[in-house]
PDB file of C-alpha atoms in Angstrom:
ATOM      1  CA  MET A  12    -189.823  21.261  63.427  1.00 57.00           C
ATOM      2  CA  LYS A  13    -192.366  19.039  65.247  1.00 69.00           C
ATOM      3  CA  GLN A  14    -192.160  19.176  69.032  1.00 84.00           C
ATOM      4  CA  GLU A  15    -191.382  15.708  70.370  1.00 92.00           C
ATOM      5  CA  THR A  16    -193.654  14.224  73.029  1.00 95.00           C
ATOM      6  CA  ILE A  17    -192.422  12.216  76.022  1.00 97.00           C
ATOM      7  CA  LEU A  18    -194.758  10.210  78.248  1.00 97.00           C
ATOM      8  CA  LEU A  19    -193.593  10.049  81.887  1.00 97.00           C
ATOM      9  CA  VAL A  20    -195.078   7.131  83.838  1.00 97.00           C
ATOM     10  CA  ASP A  21    -194.328   6.821  87.572  1.00 96.00           C
ATOM     11  CA  ASP A  22    -196.513   6.668  90.683  1.00 95.00           C
ATOM     12  CA  GLU A  23    -194.033   8.940  92.505  1.00 94.00           C
ATOM     13  CA  LYS A  24    -195.333  12.406  91.610  1.00 94.00           C
ATOM     14  CA  GLU A  25    -192.131  14.057  92.854  1.00 95.00           C
ATOM     15  CA  ILE A  26    -190.112  12.181  90.218  1.00 95.00           C
ATOM     16  CA  VAL A  27    -192.624  12.955  87.476  1.00 96.00           C
ATOM     17  CA  ASN A  28    -192.653  16.659  88.360  1.00 95.00           C
ATOM     18  CA  LEU A  29    -188.842  16.789  88.555  1.00 96.00           C
ATOM     19  CA  LEU A  30    -188.427  15.165  85.136  1.00 96.00           C
ATOM     20  CA  ASP A  31    -191.150  17.410  83.737  1.00 96.00           C
ATOM     21  CA  ILE A  32    -188.982  20.432  84.570  1.00 96.00           C
ATOM     22  CA  TYR A  33    -185.812  18.981  83.042  1.00 96.00           C
ATOM     23  CA  PHE A  34    -187.442  17.823  79.798  1.00 96.00           C
ATOM     24  CA  ARG A  35    -189.535  20.963  79.320  1.00 95.00           C
ATOM     25  CA  ASN A  36    -186.332  22.990  79.639  1.00 95.00           C
ATOM     26  CA  GLU A  37    -185.031  20.961  76.679  1.00 94.00           C
ATOM     27  CA  GLY A  38    -188.090  21.839  74.596  1.00 94.00           C
ATOM     28  CA  TYR A  39    -190.072  18.592  74.845  1.00 95.00           C
ATOM     29  CA  ARG A  40    -193.827  18.241  75.262  1.00 94.00           C
ATOM     30  CA  LEU A  41    -194.633  16.166  78.356  1.00 96.00           C
ATOM     31  CA  LEU A  42    -197.525  13.879  79.245  1.00 96.00           C
ATOM     32  CA  LYS A  43    -197.839  12.520  82.793  1.00 96.00           C
ATOM     33  CA  ALA A  44    -199.265   9.193  83.904  1.00 96.00           C
ATOM     34  CA  TYR A  45    -199.079   7.520  87.297  1.00 96.00           C
ATOM     35  CA  ASP A  46    -199.623   3.832  86.436  1.00 95.00           C
ATOM     36  CA  GLY A  47    -199.531   1.529  83.426  1.00 95.00           C
ATOM     37  CA  MET A  48    -203.259   1.682  82.700  1.00 95.00           C
ATOM     38  CA  GLU A  49    -203.219   5.475  82.574  1.00 96.00           C
ATOM     39  CA  ALA A  50    -200.229   5.287  80.213  1.00 96.00           C
ATOM     40  CA  LEU A  51    -202.146   2.966  77.863  1.00 95.00           C
ATOM     41  CA  ASP A  52    -205.091   5.380  77.904  1.00 94.00           C
ATOM     42  CA  TYR A  53    -202.781   8.195  76.775  1.00 93.00           C
ATOM     43  CA  LEU A  54    -201.390   6.081  73.941  1.00 93.00           C
ATOM     44  CA  ARG A  55    -204.878   5.507  72.545  1.00 90.00           C
ATOM     45  CA  GLU A  56    -205.313   9.261  72.120  1.00 89.00           C
ATOM     46  CA  GLU A  57    -201.828  10.754  71.735  1.00 90.00           C
ATOM     47  CA  THR A  58    -198.810  10.338  69.472  1.00 88.00           C
ATOM     48  CA  VAL A  59    -195.824   9.697  71.736  1.00 93.00           C
ATOM     49  CA  ASP A  60    -192.160   9.684  70.658  1.00 93.00           C
ATOM     50  CA  LEU A  61    -190.631   8.168  73.820  1.00 95.00           C
ATOM     51  CA  ILE A  62    -191.813   6.628  77.103  1.00 97.00           C
ATOM     52  CA  ILE A  63    -190.014   6.794  80.454  1.00 97.00           C
ATOM     53  CA  MET A  64    -191.717   4.316  82.772  1.00 96.00           C
ATOM     54  CA  ASP A  65    -191.207   2.990  86.287  1.00 94.00           C
ATOM     55  CA  VAL A  66    -191.401  -0.754  86.900  1.00 92.00           C
ATOM     56  CA  MET A  67    -193.212  -0.849  90.267  1.00 91.00           C
ATOM     57  CA  MET A  68    -196.616   0.879  90.031  1.00 93.00           C
ATOM     58  CA  PRO A  69    -200.195   0.201  91.217  1.00 90.00           C
ATOM     59  CA  ARG A  70    -203.008  -1.189  89.009  1.00 90.00           C
ATOM     60  CA  MET A  71    -200.628  -2.099  86.153  1.00 93.00           C
ATOM     61  CA  ASP A  72    -196.857  -2.222  86.585  1.00 92.00           C
ATOM     62  CA  GLY A  73    -194.270  -1.174  84.017  1.00 92.00           C
ATOM     63  CA  ILE A  74    -193.468  -4.731  82.893  1.00 91.00           C
ATOM     64  CA  ALA A  75    -197.093  -5.515  82.004  1.00 92.00           C
ATOM     65  CA  ALA A  76    -197.574  -2.115  80.380  1.00 93.00           C
ATOM     66  CA  CYS A  77    -194.386  -2.461  78.309  1.00 92.00           C
ATOM     67  CA  MET A  78    -195.458  -5.879  77.037  1.00 90.00           C
ATOM     68  CA  GLU A  79    -198.858  -4.533  75.989  1.00 90.00           C
ATOM     69  CA  ILE A  80    -197.353  -1.467  74.319  1.00 90.00           C
ATOM     70  CA  ARG A  81    -194.970  -3.650  72.321  1.00 86.00           C
ATOM     71  CA  GLU A  82    -197.932  -5.497  70.821  1.00 80.00           C
ATOM     72  CA  GLU A  83    -198.746  -2.391  68.781  1.00 79.00           C
ATOM     73  CA  GLN A  84    -196.045   0.287  68.969  1.00 83.00           C
ATOM     74  CA  ASN A  85    -192.280   0.565  68.694  1.00 80.00           C
ATOM     75  CA  MET A  86    -191.336   3.940  70.185  1.00 87.00           C
ATOM     76  CA  PRO A  87    -188.342   3.792  72.575  1.00 91.00           C
ATOM     77  CA  ILE A  88    -189.113   2.823  76.173  1.00 93.00           C
ATOM     78  CA  ILE A  89    -186.741   3.613  79.048  1.00 95.00           C
ATOM     79  CA  MET A  90    -187.523   1.661  82.215  1.00 93.00           C
ATOM     80  CA  LEU A  91    -186.854   3.107  85.692  1.00 93.00           C
ATOM     81  CA  SER A  92    -186.461   0.889  88.736  1.00 87.00           C
ATOM     82  CA  ALA A  93    -185.017   0.815  92.232  1.00 84.00           C
ATOM     83  CA  LYS A  94    -184.140  -2.831  91.478  1.00 77.00           C
ATOM     84  CA  ASN A  95    -180.654  -2.805  90.001  1.00 70.00           C
ATOM     85  CA  SER A  96    -179.722  -6.491  89.793  1.00 68.00           C
ATOM     86  CA  ASP A  97    -178.616  -7.955  86.460  1.00 70.00           C
ATOM     87  CA  MET A  98    -181.703 -10.200  86.356  1.00 73.00           C
ATOM     88  CA  ASP A  99    -184.024  -7.214  86.757  1.00 71.00           C
ATOM     89  CA  LYS A 100    -182.263  -5.418  83.930  1.00 74.00           C
ATOM     90  CA  ILE A 101    -182.384  -8.517  81.736  1.00 78.00           C
ATOM     91  CA  LEU A 102    -186.109  -8.894  82.410  1.00 77.00           C
ATOM     92  CA  GLY A 103    -186.770  -5.271  81.471  1.00 74.00           C
ATOM     93  CA  LEU A 104    -184.809  -5.543  78.240  1.00 81.00           C
ATOM     94  CA  SER A 105    -186.252  -8.932  77.325  1.00 79.00           C
ATOM     95  CA  ILE A 106    -189.858  -7.700  77.369  1.00 80.00           C
ATOM     96  CA  GLY A 107    -189.138  -4.868  74.940  1.00 81.00           C
ATOM     97  CA  ALA A 108    -187.552  -1.973  76.832  1.00 87.00           C
ATOM     98  CA  ASP A 109    -184.719  -0.163  75.038  1.00 87.00           C
ATOM     99  CA  ASP A 110    -182.862   1.054  78.117  1.00 90.00           C
ATOM    100  CA  TYR A 111    -182.925   0.483  81.871  1.00 89.00           C
ATOM    101  CA  VAL A 112    -181.989   3.157  84.431  1.00 91.00           C
ATOM    102  CA  GLY A 113    -181.679   2.419  88.135  1.00 89.00           C
ATOM    103  CA  LYS A 114    -183.003   4.672  90.876  1.00 90.00           C
ATOM    104  CA  PRO A 115    -181.724   6.973  92.160  1.00 90.00           C
ATOM    105  CA  PHE A 116    -180.556   8.498  88.880  1.00 93.00           C
ATOM    106  CA  ASN A 117    -179.031  11.712  87.592  1.00 95.00           C
ATOM    107  CA  PRO A 118    -181.770  13.625  85.702  1.00 95.00           C
ATOM    108  CA  LEU A 119    -179.202  15.043  83.277  1.00 95.00           C
ATOM    109  CA  GLU A 120    -178.006  11.533  82.405  1.00 94.00           C
ATOM    110  CA  LEU A 121    -181.597  10.438  81.830  1.00 95.00           C
ATOM    111  CA  VAL A 122    -182.165  13.411  79.512  1.00 95.00           C
ATOM    112  CA  ALA A 123    -179.024  12.467  77.566  1.00 94.00           C
ATOM    113  CA  ARG A 124    -180.173   8.837  77.276  1.00 92.00           C
ATOM    114  CA  ALA A 125    -183.589   9.966  76.082  1.00 94.00           C
ATOM    115  CA  LYS A 126    -182.052  12.202  73.409  1.00 93.00           C
ATOM    116  CA  SER A 127    -179.880   9.319  72.208  1.00 88.00           C
ATOM    117  CA  GLN A 128    -182.915   7.027  71.962  1.00 88.00           C
ATOM    118  CA  LEU A 129    -184.921   9.638  70.060  1.00 89.00           C
ATOM    119  CA  ARG A 130    -182.116  10.321  67.567  1.00 84.00           C
ATOM    120  CA  ARG A 131    -181.781   6.627  66.801  1.00 78.00           C
ATOM    121  CA  TYR A 132    -185.542   6.067  66.612  1.00 77.00           C
ATOM    122  CA  HIS A 133    -186.151   8.898  64.170  1.00 73.00           C
ATOM    123  CA  ARG A 134    -183.130   7.989  62.068  1.00 68.00           C
ATOM    124  CA  PHE A 135    -184.423   4.460  61.504  1.00 59.00           C
ATOM    125  CA  ASN A 136    -188.047   5.496  61.038  1.00 56.00           C
ATOM    126  CA  LYS A 137    -187.782   8.552  58.816  1.00 49.00           C
ATOM    127  CA  GLU A 138    -189.200   8.122  55.336  1.00 40.00           C
ATOM    128  CA  ALA A 139    -186.894   8.862  52.435  1.00 37.00           C
ATOM    129  CA  PRO A 140    -187.219   8.159  48.707  1.00 35.00           C
ATOM    130  CA  VAL A 141    -185.247   5.055  47.754  1.00 35.00           C
ATOM    131  CA  LYS A 142    -184.814   3.073  44.593  1.00 36.00           C
ATOM    132  CA  HIS A 143    -186.596  -0.268  44.293  1.00 37.00           C
ATOM    133  CA  ASN A 144    -184.943  -3.022  46.360  1.00 50.00           C
ATOM    134  CA  GLU A 145    -182.095  -0.757  47.514  1.00 54.00           C
ATOM    135  CA  ASN A 146    -183.890  -0.641  50.849  1.00 73.00           C
ATOM    136  CA  GLU A 147    -184.138  -4.412  51.273  1.00 80.00           C
ATOM    137  CA  LEU A 148    -181.632  -6.857  52.730  1.00 85.00           C
ATOM    138  CA  VAL A 149    -182.685 -10.396  51.808  1.00 85.00           C
ATOM    139  CA  PHE A 150    -181.409 -13.632  53.346  1.00 83.00           C
ATOM    140  CA  GLU A 151    -183.580 -16.334  51.772  1.00 79.00           C
ATOM    141  CA  ASP A 152    -186.834 -16.187  53.794  1.00 84.00           C
ATOM    142  CA  LEU A 153    -185.596 -13.327  56.001  1.00 90.00           C
ATOM    143  CA  VAL A 154    -186.311  -9.868  54.534  1.00 90.00           C
ATOM    144  CA  ILE A 155    -185.217  -6.647  56.232  1.00 91.00           C
ATOM    145  CA  ASP A 156    -186.920  -3.567  54.802  1.00 90.00           C
ATOM    146  CA  ILE A 157    -184.783  -0.608  55.865  1.00 86.00           C
ATOM    147  CA  ALA A 158    -187.094   2.146  54.594  1.00 80.00           C
ATOM    148  CA  LYS A 159    -190.233   0.719  56.196  1.00 85.00           C
ATOM    149  CA  HIS A 160    -188.366  -0.498  59.291  1.00 87.00           C
ATOM    150  CA  GLU A 161    -190.022  -3.905  58.865  1.00 90.00           C
ATOM    151  CA  VAL A 162    -188.831  -7.495  59.090  1.00 93.00           C
ATOM    152  CA  SER A 163    -190.517 -10.583  57.696  1.00 92.00           C
ATOM    153  CA  VAL A 164    -189.674 -14.272  57.818  1.00 91.00           C
ATOM    154  CA  ASP A 165    -191.325 -16.587  55.284  1.00 85.00           C
ATOM    155  CA  ASN A 166    -193.759 -13.736  54.451  1.00 85.00           C
ATOM    156  CA  ARG A 167    -194.702 -13.395  58.120  1.00 90.00           C
ATOM    157  CA  LYS A 168    -194.259  -9.936  59.666  1.00 91.00           C
ATOM    158  CA  VAL A 169    -192.038  -9.891  62.740  1.00 93.00           C
ATOM    159  CA  LYS A 170    -192.287  -7.130  65.339  1.00 92.00           C
ATOM    160  CA  LEU A 171    -188.872  -5.973  66.545  1.00 92.00           C
ATOM    161  CA  THR A 172    -188.115  -3.171  68.958  1.00 91.00           C
ATOM    162  CA  PRO A 173    -186.061  -0.278  67.510  1.00 90.00           C
ATOM    163  CA  ARG A 174    -182.965  -1.612  69.273  1.00 91.00           C
ATOM    164  CA  GLU A 175    -183.502  -5.159  67.989  1.00 93.00           C
ATOM    165  CA  PHE A 176    -183.983  -3.833  64.465  1.00 93.00           C
ATOM    166  CA  SER A 177    -180.762  -1.821  64.730  1.00 92.00           C
ATOM    167  CA  ILE A 178    -178.788  -4.915  65.754  1.00 94.00           C
ATOM    168  CA  LEU A 179    -180.266  -7.026  62.967  1.00 94.00           C
ATOM    169  CA  GLU A 180    -179.602  -4.322  60.384  1.00 91.00           C
ATOM    170  CA  LEU A 181    -176.010  -3.915  61.604  1.00 91.00           C
ATOM    171  CA  LEU A 182    -175.349  -7.645  61.286  1.00 92.00           C
ATOM    172  CA  ALA A 183    -177.068  -7.776  57.889  1.00 89.00           C
ATOM    173  CA  ARG A 184    -175.011  -4.896  56.495  1.00 86.00           C
ATOM    174  CA  HIS A 185    -171.888  -6.815  57.530  1.00 86.00           C
ATOM    175  CA  GLN A 186    -173.038 -10.134  56.080  1.00 84.00           C
ATOM    176  CA  GLY A 187    -170.703 -12.982  56.944  1.00 82.00           C
ATOM    177  CA  GLN A 188    -168.497 -10.742  59.087  1.00 86.00           C
ATOM    178  CA  VAL A 189    -168.126 -11.586  62.765  1.00 89.00           C
ATOM    179  CA  LEU A 190    -168.918  -8.596  64.985  1.00 91.00           C
ATOM    180  CA  SER A 191    -167.848  -8.631  68.612  1.00 90.00           C
ATOM    181  CA  MET A 192    -170.300  -7.752  71.387  1.00 90.00           C
ATOM    182  CA  GLU A 193    -168.341  -4.547  71.914  1.00 89.00           C
ATOM    183  CA  GLN A 194    -168.703  -3.584  68.222  1.00 90.00           C
ATOM    184  CA  ILE A 195    -172.440  -4.268  68.350  1.00 92.00           C
ATOM    185  CA  TYR A 196    -172.925  -2.346  71.581  1.00 90.00           C
ATOM    186  CA  THR A 197    -170.932   0.733  70.616  1.00 88.00           C
ATOM    187  CA  ASN A 198    -172.596   0.922  67.184  1.00 87.00           C
ATOM    188  CA  VAL A 199    -176.165   0.425  68.378  1.00 89.00           C
ATOM    189  CA  TRP A 200    -176.118   2.061  71.815  1.00 86.00           C
ATOM    190  CA  SER A 201    -173.526   4.748  70.955  1.00 78.00           C
ATOM    191  CA  ASP A 202    -172.144   4.362  74.485  1.00 78.00           C
ATOM    192  CA  PRO A 203    -168.864   2.960  75.890  1.00 78.00           C
ATOM    193  CA  PHE A 204    -169.031  -0.829  76.130  1.00 77.00           C
ATOM    194  CA  LEU A 205    -168.184  -1.268  79.847  1.00 74.00           C
ATOM    195  CA  ASP A 206    -170.534  -4.114  80.964  1.00 71.00           C
ATOM    196  CA  GLY A 207    -172.719  -4.174  77.850  1.00 68.00           C
ATOM    197  CA  GLY A 208    -172.096  -7.853  77.069  1.00 78.00           C
ATOM    198  CA  ASN A 209    -175.180  -9.129  78.898  1.00 86.00           C
ATOM    199  CA  THR A 210    -177.324  -6.483  77.224  1.00 89.00           C
ATOM    200  CA  VAL A 211    -176.200  -7.584  73.759  1.00 91.00           C
ATOM    201  CA  MET A 212    -176.781 -11.248  74.556  1.00 92.00           C
ATOM    202  CA  VAL A 213    -180.326 -10.558  75.784  1.00 93.00           C
ATOM    203  CA  HIS A 214    -181.182  -8.656  72.601  1.00 94.00           C
ATOM    204  CA  ILE A 215    -179.679 -11.353  70.363  1.00 95.00           C
ATOM    205  CA  ARG A 216    -181.726 -13.962  72.200  1.00 94.00           C
ATOM    206  CA  ASN A 217    -184.896 -11.894  71.730  1.00 94.00           C
ATOM    207  CA  ILE A 218    -184.229 -11.479  68.002  1.00 95.00           C
ATOM    208  CA  ARG A 219    -183.665 -15.209  67.582  1.00 95.00           C
ATOM    209  CA  GLU A 220    -186.935 -15.949  69.378  1.00 94.00           C
ATOM    210  CA  LYS A 221    -188.700 -13.841  66.771  1.00 94.00           C
ATOM    211  CA  ILE A 222    -186.928 -14.743  63.503  1.00 93.00           C
ATOM    212  CA  GLU A 223    -185.698 -18.297  64.009  1.00 90.00           C
ATOM    213  CA  LEU A 224    -187.860 -21.404  63.610  1.00 87.00           C
ATOM    214  CA  ASP A 225    -185.741 -23.058  66.302  1.00 89.00           C
ATOM    215  CA  PRO A 226    -183.874 -20.419  68.365  1.00 89.00           C
ATOM    216  CA  LYS A 227    -181.660 -23.121  69.879  1.00 88.00           C
ATOM    217  CA  ARG A 228    -180.466 -24.044  66.372  1.00 89.00           C
ATOM    218  CA  PRO A 229    -180.357 -20.629  64.660  1.00 90.00           C
ATOM    219  CA  ARG A 230    -180.151 -20.461  60.865  1.00 89.00           C
ATOM    220  CA  TYR A 231    -179.462 -16.739  60.517  1.00 91.00           C
ATOM    221  CA  ILE A 232    -177.658 -15.237  63.513  1.00 93.00           C
ATOM    222  CA  GLN A 233    -174.681 -17.461  64.298  1.00 91.00           C
ATOM    223  CA  THR A 234    -172.599 -17.375  67.466  1.00 92.00           C
ATOM    224  CA  VAL A 235    -168.843 -17.459  66.911  1.00 88.00           C
ATOM    225  CA  TRP A 236    -167.657 -18.543  70.336  1.00 87.00           C
ATOM    226  CA  GLY A 237    -165.150 -16.241  71.993  1.00 82.00           C
ATOM    227  CA  ILE A 238    -165.591 -13.577  69.308  1.00 85.00           C
ATOM    228  CA  GLY A 239    -169.176 -12.504  68.702  1.00 90.00           C
ATOM    229  CA  TYR A 240    -172.010 -12.905  66.186  1.00 93.00           C
ATOM    230  CA  LYS A 241    -172.527 -12.927  62.444  1.00 92.00           C
ATOM    231  CA  LEU A 242    -175.512 -13.042  60.115  1.00 90.00           C
ATOM    232  CA  ASP A 243    -175.291 -14.998  56.896  1.00 78.00           C
ATOM    233  CA  ARG A 244    -177.499 -16.726  54.370  1.00 69.00           C
ATOM    234  CA  PRO A 245    -178.365 -20.227  55.597  1.00 64.00           C
ATOM    235  CA  SER A 246    -176.224 -22.947  54.030  1.00 53.00           C
TER     236      SER A 246
END
């Protein structure tokens, strides 16, 4: 079985070295970077399965680095930050991060979150033989290719993060059915709902920005006020 590679990006060497110990004990291969530019250099040369990256760093911070990474790659990104306000979390998730962990954190919890992200990422990206069109969910101009993990709208490729793709696929597989924010969160994040409502709303907004011609008047993902969201073929 291929050894999975995690890229640790933080200007605090003590944190990087601590996480290096925990993840190596779990059998992962570790790469270490101390700012966003160094992380991008690694990604030009190495195949990375998951990134754990601090927000506040010199030369290039985690927000800028995450945005640039998302232009080309879709591996899971877990953001670390001493800023724990809701707006900081929303910003991190809105620019393409898949999870947000506040400092100080429990290293064992971070390892568990990383494992969860990797399981989901590999499940949605693994290649498996499928029959023609069994892997596609089509809603007029919106096409979701499950096997290739690709989305297109009006023949235009749309880049979604793994988490965004998971939400869209979940809604598509339950066409016309209203799913509550709790149902979406527990299915996609595999965690207790708790305060996951804002997280779901941010991801839905990001998906709409990418697939809808007018996100303020969505054709595909409909809000059912007081209940949740549904995806249906446009009327």
